[in-house]
Coordinates of C-alpha atoms and ligand atoms in Angstrom, one line a residue:
X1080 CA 0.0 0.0 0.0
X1081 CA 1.4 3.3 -0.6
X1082 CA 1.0 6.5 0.8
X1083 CA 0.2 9.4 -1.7
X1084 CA 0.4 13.2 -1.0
X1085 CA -1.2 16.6 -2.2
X1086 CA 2.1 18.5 -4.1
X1087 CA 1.4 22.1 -4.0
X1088 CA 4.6 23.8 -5.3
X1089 CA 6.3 21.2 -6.3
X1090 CA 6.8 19.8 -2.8
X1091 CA 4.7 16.5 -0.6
X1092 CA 2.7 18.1 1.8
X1093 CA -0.3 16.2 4.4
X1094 CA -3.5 17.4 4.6
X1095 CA -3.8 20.6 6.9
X1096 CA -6.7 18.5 8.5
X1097 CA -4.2 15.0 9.3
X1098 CA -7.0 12.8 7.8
X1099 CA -6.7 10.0 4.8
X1100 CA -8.7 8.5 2.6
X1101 CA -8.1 5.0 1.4
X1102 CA -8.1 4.0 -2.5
X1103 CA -9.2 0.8 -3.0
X1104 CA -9.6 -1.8 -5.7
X1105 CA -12.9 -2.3 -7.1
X1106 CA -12.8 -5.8 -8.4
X1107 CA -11.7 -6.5 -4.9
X1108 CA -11.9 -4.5 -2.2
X1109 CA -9.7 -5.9 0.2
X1110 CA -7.4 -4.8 -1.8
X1111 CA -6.3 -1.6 -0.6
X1112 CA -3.9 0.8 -3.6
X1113 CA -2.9 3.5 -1.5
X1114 CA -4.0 6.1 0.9
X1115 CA -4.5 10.1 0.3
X1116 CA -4.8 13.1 2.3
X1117 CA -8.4 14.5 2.7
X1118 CA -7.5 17.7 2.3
X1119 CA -10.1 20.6 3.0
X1120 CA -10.5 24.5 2.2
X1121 CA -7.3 25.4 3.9
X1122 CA -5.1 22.9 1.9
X1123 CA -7.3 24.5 -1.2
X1124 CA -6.2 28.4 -0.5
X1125 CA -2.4 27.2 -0.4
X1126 CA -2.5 25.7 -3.8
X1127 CA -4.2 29.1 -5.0
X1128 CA -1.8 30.9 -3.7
X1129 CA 1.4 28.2 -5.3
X1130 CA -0.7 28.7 -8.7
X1131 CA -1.3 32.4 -8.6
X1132 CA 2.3 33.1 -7.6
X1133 CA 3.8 31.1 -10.8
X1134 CA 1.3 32.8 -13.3
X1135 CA 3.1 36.1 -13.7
X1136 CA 5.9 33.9 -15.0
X1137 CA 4.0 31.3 -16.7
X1138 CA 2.6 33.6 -18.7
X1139 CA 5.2 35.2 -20.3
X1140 CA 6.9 31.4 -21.2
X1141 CA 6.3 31.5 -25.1
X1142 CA 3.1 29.3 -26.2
X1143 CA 5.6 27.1 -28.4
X1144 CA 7.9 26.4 -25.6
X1145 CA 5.3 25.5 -23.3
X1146 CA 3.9 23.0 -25.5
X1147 CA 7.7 21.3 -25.8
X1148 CA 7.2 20.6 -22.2
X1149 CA 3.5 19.1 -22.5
X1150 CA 5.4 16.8 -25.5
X1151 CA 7.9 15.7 -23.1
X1152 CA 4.8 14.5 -20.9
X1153 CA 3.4 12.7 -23.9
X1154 CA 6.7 10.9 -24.1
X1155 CA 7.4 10.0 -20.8
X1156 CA 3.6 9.0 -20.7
X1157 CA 4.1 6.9 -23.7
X1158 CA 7.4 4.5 -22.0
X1159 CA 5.2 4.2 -18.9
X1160 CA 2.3 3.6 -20.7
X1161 CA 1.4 -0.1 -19.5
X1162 CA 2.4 0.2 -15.7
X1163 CA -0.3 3.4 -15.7
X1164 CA -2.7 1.0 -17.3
X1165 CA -2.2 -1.6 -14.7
X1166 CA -2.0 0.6 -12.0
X1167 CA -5.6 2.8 -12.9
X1168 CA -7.4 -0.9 -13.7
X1169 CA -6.7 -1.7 -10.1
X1170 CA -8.1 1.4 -8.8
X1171 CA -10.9 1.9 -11.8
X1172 CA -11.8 -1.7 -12.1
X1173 CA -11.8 -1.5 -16.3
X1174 CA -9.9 -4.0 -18.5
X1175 CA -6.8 -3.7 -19.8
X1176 CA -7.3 -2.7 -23.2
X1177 CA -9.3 0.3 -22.4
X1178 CA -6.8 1.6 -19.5
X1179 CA -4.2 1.1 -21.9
X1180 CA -6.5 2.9 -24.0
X1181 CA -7.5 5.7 -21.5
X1182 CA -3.7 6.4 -21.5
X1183 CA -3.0 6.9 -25.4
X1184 CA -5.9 9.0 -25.1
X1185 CA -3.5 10.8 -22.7
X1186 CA -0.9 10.5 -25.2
X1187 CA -2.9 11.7 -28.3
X1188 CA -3.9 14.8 -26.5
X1189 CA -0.4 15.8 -25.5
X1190 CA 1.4 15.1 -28.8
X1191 CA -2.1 17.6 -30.0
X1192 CA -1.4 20.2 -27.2
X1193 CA 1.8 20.3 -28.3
X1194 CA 1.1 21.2 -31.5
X1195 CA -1.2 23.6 -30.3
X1196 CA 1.6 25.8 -29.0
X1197 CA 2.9 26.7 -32.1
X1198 CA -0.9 27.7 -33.5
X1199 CA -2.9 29.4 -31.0
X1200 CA -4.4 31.8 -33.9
X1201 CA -5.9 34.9 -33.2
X1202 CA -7.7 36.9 -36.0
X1203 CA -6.6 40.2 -38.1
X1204 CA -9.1 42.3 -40.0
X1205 CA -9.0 45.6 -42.0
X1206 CA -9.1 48.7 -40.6
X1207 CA -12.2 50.8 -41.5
X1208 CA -9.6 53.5 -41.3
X1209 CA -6.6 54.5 -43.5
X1210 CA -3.1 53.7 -41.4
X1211 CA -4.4 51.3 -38.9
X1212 CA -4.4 47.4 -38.1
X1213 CA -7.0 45.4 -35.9
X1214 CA -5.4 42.2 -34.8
X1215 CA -6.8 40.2 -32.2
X1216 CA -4.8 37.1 -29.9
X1217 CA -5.1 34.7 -27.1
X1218 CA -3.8 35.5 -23.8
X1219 CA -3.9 33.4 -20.9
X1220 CA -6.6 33.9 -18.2
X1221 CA -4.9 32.9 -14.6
X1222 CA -5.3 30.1 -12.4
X1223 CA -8.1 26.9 -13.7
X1224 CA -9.4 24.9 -11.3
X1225 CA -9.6 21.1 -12.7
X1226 CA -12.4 18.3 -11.4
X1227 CA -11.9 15.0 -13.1
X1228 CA -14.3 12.4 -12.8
X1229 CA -13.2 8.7 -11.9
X1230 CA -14.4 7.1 -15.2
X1231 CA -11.1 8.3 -17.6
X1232 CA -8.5 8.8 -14.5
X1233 CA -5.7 10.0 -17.5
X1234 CA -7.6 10.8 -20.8
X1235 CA -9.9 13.3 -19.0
X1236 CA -7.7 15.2 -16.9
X1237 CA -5.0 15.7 -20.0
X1238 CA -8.1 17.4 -21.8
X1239 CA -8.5 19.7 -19.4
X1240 CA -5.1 20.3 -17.8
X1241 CA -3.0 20.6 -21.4
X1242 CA -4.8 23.3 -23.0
X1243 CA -5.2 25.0 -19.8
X1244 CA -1.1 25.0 -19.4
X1245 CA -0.9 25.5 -23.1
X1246 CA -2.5 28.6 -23.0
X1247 CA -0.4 30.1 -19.9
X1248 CA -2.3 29.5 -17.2
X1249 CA -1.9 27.9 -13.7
X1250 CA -3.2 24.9 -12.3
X1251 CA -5.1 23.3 -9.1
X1252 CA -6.5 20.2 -9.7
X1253 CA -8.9 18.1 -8.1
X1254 CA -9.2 14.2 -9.1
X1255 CA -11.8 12.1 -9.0
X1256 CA -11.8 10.6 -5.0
X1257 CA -12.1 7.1 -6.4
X1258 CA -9.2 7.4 -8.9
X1259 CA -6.8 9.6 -7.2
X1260 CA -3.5 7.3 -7.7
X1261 CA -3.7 7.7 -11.6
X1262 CA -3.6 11.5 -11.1
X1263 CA -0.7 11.6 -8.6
X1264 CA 1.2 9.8 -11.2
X1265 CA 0.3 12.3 -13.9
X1266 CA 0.8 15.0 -11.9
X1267 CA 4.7 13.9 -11.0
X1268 CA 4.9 13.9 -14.8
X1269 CA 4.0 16.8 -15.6
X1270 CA 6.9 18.3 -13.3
X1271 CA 9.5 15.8 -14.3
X1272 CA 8.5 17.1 -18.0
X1273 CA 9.6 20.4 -16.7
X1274 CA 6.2 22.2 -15.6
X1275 CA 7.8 24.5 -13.0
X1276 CA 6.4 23.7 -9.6
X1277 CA 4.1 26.1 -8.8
X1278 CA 2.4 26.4 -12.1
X1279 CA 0.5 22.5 -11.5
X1280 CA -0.8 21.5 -7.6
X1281 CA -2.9 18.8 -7.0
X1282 CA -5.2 18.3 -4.3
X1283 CA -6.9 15.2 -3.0
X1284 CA -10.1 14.8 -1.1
X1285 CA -14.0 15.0 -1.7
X1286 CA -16.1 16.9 -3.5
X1287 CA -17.3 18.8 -0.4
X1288 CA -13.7 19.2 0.9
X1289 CA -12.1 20.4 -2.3
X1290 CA -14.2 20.9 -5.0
X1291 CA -16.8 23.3 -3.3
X1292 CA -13.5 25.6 -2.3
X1293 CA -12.0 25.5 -5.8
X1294 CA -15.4 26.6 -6.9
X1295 CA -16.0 29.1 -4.5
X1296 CA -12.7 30.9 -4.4
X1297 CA -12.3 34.3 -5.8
X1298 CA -8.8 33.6 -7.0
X1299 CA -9.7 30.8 -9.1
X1300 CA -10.9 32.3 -13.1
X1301 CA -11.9 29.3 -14.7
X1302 CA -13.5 26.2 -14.0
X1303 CA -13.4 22.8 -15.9
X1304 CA -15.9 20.1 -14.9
X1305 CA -16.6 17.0 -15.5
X1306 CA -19.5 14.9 -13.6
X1307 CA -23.4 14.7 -13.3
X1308 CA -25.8 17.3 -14.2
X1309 CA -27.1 17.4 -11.1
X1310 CA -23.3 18.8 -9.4
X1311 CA -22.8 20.6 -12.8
X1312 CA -25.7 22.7 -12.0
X1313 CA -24.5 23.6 -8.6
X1314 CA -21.0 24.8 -10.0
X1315 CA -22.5 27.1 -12.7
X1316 CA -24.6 28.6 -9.8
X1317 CA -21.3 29.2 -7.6
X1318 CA -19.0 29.8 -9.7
X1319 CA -21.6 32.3 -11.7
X1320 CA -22.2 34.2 -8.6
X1321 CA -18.3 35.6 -9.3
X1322 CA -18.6 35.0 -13.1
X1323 CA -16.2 32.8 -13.8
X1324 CA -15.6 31.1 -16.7
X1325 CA -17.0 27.4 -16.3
X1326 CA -16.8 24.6 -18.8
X1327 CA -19.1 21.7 -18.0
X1328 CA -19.3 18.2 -19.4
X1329 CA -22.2 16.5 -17.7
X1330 CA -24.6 13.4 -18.5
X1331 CA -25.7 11.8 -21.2
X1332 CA -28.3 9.2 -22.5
X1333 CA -27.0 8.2 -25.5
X1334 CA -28.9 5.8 -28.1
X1335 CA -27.6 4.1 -31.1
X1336 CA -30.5 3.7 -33.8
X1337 CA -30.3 0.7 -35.8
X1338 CA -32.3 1.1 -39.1
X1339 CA -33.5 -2.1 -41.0
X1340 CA -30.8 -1.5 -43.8
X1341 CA -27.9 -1.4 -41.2
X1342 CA -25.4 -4.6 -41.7
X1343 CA -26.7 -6.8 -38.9
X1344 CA -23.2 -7.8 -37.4
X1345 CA -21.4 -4.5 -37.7
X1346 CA -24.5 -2.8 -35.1
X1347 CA -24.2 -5.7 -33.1
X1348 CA -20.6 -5.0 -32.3
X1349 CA -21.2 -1.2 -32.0
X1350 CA -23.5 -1.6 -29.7
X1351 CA -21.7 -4.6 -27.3
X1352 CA -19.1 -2.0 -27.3
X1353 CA -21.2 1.0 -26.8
X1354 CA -23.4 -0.2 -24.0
X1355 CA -21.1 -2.5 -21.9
X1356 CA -17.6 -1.4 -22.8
X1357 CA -16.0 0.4 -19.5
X1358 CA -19.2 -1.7 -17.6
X1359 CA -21.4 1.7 -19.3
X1360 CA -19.7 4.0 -17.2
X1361 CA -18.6 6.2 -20.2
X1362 CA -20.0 9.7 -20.3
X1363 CA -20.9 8.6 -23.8
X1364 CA -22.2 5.2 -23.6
X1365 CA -24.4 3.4 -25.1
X1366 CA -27.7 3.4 -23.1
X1367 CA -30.7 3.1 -25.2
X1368 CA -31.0 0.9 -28.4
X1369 CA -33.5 2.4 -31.0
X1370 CA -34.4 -0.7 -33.1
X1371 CA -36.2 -1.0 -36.2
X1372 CA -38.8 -3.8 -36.0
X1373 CA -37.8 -5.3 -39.0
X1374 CA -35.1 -6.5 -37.8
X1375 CA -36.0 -6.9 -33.9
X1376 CA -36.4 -10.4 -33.6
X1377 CA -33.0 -11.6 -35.6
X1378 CA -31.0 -8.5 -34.0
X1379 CA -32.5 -9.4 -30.4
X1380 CA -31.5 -12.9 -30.8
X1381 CA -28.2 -12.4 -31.4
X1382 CA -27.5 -9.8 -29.1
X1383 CA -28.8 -11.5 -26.4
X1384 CA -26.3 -14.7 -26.6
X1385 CA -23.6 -12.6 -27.1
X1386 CA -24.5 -10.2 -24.3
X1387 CA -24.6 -13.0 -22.1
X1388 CA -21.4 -14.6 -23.5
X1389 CA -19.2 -11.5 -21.9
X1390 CA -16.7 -12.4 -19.8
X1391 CA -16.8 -10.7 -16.1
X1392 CA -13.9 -10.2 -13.8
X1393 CA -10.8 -8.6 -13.0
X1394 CA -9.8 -6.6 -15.4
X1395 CA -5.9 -7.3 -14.8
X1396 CA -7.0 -10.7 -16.6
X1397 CA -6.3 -10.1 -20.4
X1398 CA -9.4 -12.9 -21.2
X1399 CA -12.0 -10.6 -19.6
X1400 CA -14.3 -8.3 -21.2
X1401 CA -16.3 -6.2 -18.5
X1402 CA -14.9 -5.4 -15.3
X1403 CA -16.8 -4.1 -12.1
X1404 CA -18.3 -0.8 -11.4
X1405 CA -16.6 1.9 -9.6
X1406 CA -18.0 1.2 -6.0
X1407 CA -20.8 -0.3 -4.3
X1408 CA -22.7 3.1 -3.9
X1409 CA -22.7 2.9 -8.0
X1410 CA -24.0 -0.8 -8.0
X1411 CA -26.8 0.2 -6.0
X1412 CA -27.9 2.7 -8.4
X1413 CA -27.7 0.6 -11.4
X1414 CA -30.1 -2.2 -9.0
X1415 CA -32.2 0.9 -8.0
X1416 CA -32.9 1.6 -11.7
X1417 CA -33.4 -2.0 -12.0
X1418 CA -36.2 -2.1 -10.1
X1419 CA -37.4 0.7 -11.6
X1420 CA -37.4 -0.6 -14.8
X1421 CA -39.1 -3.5 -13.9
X1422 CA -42.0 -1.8 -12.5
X1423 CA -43.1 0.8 -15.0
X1424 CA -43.0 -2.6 -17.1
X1425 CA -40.4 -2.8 -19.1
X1426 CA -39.1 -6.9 -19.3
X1427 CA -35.2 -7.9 -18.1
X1428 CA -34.3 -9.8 -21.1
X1429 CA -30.8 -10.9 -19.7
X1430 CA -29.0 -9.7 -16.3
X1431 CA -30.5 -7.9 -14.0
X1432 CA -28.3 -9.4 -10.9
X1433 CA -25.0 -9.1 -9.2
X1434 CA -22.6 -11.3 -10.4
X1435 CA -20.7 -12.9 -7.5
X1436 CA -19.3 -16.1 -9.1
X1437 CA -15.9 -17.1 -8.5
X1438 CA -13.5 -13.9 -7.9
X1439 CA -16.6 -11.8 -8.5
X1440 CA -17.8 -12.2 -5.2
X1441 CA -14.7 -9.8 -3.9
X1442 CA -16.1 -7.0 -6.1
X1443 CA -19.0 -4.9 -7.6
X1444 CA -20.1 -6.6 -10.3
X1445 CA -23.2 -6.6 -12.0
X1446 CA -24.4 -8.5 -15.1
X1447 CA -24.7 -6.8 -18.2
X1448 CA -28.6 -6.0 -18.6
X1449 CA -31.0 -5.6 -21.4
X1450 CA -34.4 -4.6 -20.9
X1451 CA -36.9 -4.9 -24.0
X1452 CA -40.7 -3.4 -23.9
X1453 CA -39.2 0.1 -23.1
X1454 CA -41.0 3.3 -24.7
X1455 CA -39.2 6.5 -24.7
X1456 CA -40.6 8.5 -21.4
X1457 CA -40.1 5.1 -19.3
X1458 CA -37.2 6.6 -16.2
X1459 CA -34.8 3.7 -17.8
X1460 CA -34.6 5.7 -21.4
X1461 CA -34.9 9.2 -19.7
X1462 CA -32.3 9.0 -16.4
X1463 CA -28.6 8.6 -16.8
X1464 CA -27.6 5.0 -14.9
X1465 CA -23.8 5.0 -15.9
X1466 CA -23.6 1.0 -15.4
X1467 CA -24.5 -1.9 -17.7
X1468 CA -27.9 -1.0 -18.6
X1469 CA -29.5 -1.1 -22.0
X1470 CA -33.0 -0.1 -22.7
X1471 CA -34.1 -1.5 -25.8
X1472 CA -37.0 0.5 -28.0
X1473 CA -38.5 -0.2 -31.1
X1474 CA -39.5 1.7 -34.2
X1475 CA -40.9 1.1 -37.3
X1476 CA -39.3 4.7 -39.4
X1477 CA -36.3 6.8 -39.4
X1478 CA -38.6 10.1 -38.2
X1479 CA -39.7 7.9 -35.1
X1480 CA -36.1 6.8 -34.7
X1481 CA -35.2 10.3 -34.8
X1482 CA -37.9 11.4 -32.3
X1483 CA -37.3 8.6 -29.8
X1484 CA -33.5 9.2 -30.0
X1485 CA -34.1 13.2 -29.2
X1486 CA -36.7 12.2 -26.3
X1487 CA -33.7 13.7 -23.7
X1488 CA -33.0 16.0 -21.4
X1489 CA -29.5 15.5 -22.5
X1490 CA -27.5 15.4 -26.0
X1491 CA -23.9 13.9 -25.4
X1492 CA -23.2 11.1 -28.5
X1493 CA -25.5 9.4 -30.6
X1494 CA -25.4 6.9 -33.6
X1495 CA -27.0 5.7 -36.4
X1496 CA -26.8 2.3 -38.4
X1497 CA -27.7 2.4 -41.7
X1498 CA -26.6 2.0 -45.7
X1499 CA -29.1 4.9 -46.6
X1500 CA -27.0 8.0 -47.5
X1501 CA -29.7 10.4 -47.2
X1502 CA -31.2 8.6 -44.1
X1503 CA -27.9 9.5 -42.6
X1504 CA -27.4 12.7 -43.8
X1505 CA -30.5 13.3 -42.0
X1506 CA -29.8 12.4 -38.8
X1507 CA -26.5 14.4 -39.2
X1508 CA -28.8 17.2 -39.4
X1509 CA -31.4 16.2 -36.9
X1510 CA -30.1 14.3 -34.0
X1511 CA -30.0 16.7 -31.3
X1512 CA -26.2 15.8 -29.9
X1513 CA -22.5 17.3 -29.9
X1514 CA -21.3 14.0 -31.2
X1515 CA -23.3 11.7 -34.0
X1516 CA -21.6 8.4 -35.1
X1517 CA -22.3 7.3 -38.9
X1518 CA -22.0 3.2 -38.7
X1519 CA -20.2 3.8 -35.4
X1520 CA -20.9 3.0 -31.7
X1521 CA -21.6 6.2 -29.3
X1522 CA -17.9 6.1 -28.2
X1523 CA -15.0 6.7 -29.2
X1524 CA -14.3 10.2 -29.8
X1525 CA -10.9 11.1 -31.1
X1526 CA -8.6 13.8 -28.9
X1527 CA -8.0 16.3 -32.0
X1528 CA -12.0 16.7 -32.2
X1529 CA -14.5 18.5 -30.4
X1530 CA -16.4 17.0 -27.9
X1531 CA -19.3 18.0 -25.8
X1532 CA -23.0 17.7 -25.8
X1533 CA -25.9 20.1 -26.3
X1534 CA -29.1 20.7 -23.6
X1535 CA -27.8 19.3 -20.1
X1536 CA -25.2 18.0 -20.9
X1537 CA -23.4 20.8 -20.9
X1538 CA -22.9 24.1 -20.9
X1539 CA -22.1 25.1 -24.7
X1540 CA -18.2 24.7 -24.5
X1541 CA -16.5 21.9 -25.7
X1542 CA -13.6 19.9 -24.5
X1543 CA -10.9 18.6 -27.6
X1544 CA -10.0 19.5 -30.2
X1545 CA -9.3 23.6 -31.5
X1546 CA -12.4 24.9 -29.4
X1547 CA -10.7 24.0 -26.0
X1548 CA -8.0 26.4 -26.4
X1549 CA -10.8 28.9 -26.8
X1550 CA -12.2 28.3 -23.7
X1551 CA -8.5 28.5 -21.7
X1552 CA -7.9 32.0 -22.9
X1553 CA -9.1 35.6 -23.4
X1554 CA -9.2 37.5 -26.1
X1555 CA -7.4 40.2 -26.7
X1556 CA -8.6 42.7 -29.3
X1557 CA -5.6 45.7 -29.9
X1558 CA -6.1 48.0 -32.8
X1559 CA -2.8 49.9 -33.9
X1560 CA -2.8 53.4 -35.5
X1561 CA -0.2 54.7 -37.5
X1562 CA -1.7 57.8 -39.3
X1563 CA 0.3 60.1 -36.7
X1564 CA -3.1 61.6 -36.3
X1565 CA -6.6 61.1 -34.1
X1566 CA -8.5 59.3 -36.4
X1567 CA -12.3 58.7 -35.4
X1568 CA -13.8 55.5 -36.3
X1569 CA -17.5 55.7 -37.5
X1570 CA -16.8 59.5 -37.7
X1571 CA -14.0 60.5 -39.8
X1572 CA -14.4 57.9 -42.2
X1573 CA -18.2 59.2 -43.0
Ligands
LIG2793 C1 -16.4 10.1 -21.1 O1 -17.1 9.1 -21.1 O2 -16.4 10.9 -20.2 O3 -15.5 8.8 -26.7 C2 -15.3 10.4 -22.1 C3 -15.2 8.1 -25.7 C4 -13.9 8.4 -25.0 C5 -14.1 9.5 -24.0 C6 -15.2 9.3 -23.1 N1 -12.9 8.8 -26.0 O4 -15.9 7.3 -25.3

């Protein structure tokens, strides 16, 4: 077991409160990874005042040379990459593949940060007077405050803490509670790549703890979120009150329409990998299956062996397919909206239990679930259940696909199966999402690209991609006269 710190200026420092918090390993929970300081508002307002200190330097680091360093992390990130994947599926519970995965993701977005540094485009336009130049840049903003969620303990993080470094500002970050060893190991990175000290603290503990103070303090300009609607809601309404500039990525209910032209085998495997990849803890996964009922019975049949074919267990073992979810407080929401489910009336096709065979029984596990007999306003198809949940609903036309898919508070990913151009080109159009898949499954979305959803799942910024970058800096508009002369604009030019 090891014993992890908060670094705030580049140096190990406790808790001012003494406490710990224990890590421990959700496909057995005996199993303890490490502890971690629960750290509260005091242990907050001394890595502000680390971060605000190193911005008047950090700022003035040229844009290029910062995004050397954030290279450097993608290559040190790249020779550790398979002891960071073993090390988060122990804490996170997900296979193998996808830590290894989660990490790339990591990768991919520093390599693109990098990158980054050397563009950072402003705008120029013409002058609407003789002798002058409007320009317009990016200047950094000050010090973000970062809240990962547990679900992508590296990917998410690097999306947030790479442009917000790229861009000149500071950093104090908050991880996920349940996946705080993956993000002491990033963050040691980050200042053996050569982030100077002050410029990146991290801060363990609970929402309550840390989170509310990062929100709440006046020192902190921008905000980067990740997590339920619900909490999202509560930031904007904090962190508004001193109008600071918030980026939110909450929940999503995302459906994958199957149309009866779609090749059979190919939705299949989107959807396997939509709905029960990461045990459907992704913000993006696959929740709701919009079937056409031409193909119902055939697709039904073989989704159902194959669902139940999915190997369960610790995701350390290459052979398994599904690991367990996060904790036991998120297994007993998935078996909440079981129940649920089963009394508005829709039918448990397959799952709908704990799996405690074998090493199991040491873990949260649940069986991957399908329920059929779902209509669009049942709470299965409407709430978020971030677990291995599929509510299955069937159509009989693309408009009703379309309808039933847009049914949603929220609007993260979506996707659509089908060989009909100008049935796709439609729900391009249509679908009301951030993120539509053409012959895809609902995850999967690529570092370089936006990403973000419309309604609540968000707040209209997105994460990825160019648009990022936006959102970690301020615009600076400067116009430059060289007539020698006052010149008035919309008055000497009339
Ligand atoms: C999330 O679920 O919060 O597209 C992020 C995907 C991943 C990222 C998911 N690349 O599923």
């Amino acid at each position: 077991m090891d014993k992890y710190y908060n670094v705030i200026g580049g140096e190990r420092r406790e808790s001012s409160t003494g406490e710990r918090f224990e890590n421990r390993n959700p496909a057995n929970w005996d199993e303890v990874i490490g502890t971690f300081p629960r750290s509260n508002e005091e242990d907050v307002n001394t890595a502000v005042e680390s971060a605000r200190s190193a911005f008047n330097n950090w700022r003035l680091v040229p844009a290029p040379k910062r995004g050397e360093i954030i290279k450097k992390v993608g290559d040190i990130l790249s020779g550790r990459k398979e002891e960071i994947a073993r090390l988060m599926t122990r804490e996170m519970g997900k296979v193998l593949d996808e830590t290894r995965g989660d990490v790339q993701e990591g990768i991919d977005t520093a390599y693109y940060a990098a990158s980054e540094g050397r563009r950072l485009f402003g705008h120029n336009a013409p002058s609407e007077l003789p002798n002058k130049m409007n320009i317009s840049f990016r200047q950094p903003i000050g010090v973000a405050g970062i809240i990962s969620p547990w679900n992508f303990p590296m990917a998410i993080p690097t999306w947030k803490i790479f442009p917000a470094l790229v861009c000149g500002n500071c950093v104090v970050f908050k991880p996920a509670s349940d996946t705080p060893a993956t993000a002491a190991v990033f963050v040691d990175i980050l200042l053996e790549a050569g982030i100077p000290p002050k410029v990146v603290n991290i801060v363990h503990g609970t929402g309550n703890g840390v989170g509310i103070p990062i929100v709440n303090h006046p020192d902190i300009n921008i905000i980067s979120f990740t997590g339920s609607s619900k909490v999202g809601k509560t930031i904007a309404e904090a962190g508004g009150r001193q109008l600071k500039r918030i980026s939110l990525e909450l929940g999503g209910k995302n459906a994958q329409i199957v149309m009866d032209d779609a090749y059979i085998d190919l939705a299949l495997d989107g959807v396997l990998w939509g709905a029960f990849g990461t045990t459907g803890q992704r913000c993006t996964a696959t929740s709701r299956l919009i079937l056409h009922e031409a193909i119902y019975d055939e697709f039904m049949d073989k989704l159902l062996k194959r669902t139940q074919a999915l190997k369960l267990g610790n995701g350390l073992n290459e052979e398994v397919q599904v690991g367990p979810l996060i904790n036991e407080g998120q297994r007993n929401v998935v078996e909440k909206y079981v129940e649920i489910g089963k009394k508005e009336g829709a039918k448990i096709l397959c799952g709908g239990e704990h799996e405690t065979d074998g090493e199991c029984a040491k873990g949260f596990f649940y069986k991957p679930t399908i329920f059929g007999d779902v209509t669009p306003g049942m709470t299965i198809a409407q709430e978020e259940i971030f677990g291995p949940v599929l509510s299955v609903i069937k159509i009989n036309s693309l408009d009703e696909a379309i309808s039933a898919l847009n049914d949603s508070i929220y609007g993260l990913s979506s996707s659509i199966y089908t060989q009909d151009v100008n049935a796709a080109f439609r729900a391009m159009r249509d679908i009301e999402a951030g993120i539509t898949y053409i012959n895809g499954p609902t995850i999967g979305a690529e570092c370089h690209m936006p990403f973000g959803g419309v309604k609540e799942t968000g707040n209209g910024h997105r994460e990825g991609g160019w648009e990022v970058y936006e959102f970690f800096s301020e615009t600076k508009t400067v116009y430059v006269d060289f007539s020698g002369k006052l010149q008035r604009a919309q008055i000497d030019n009339r």
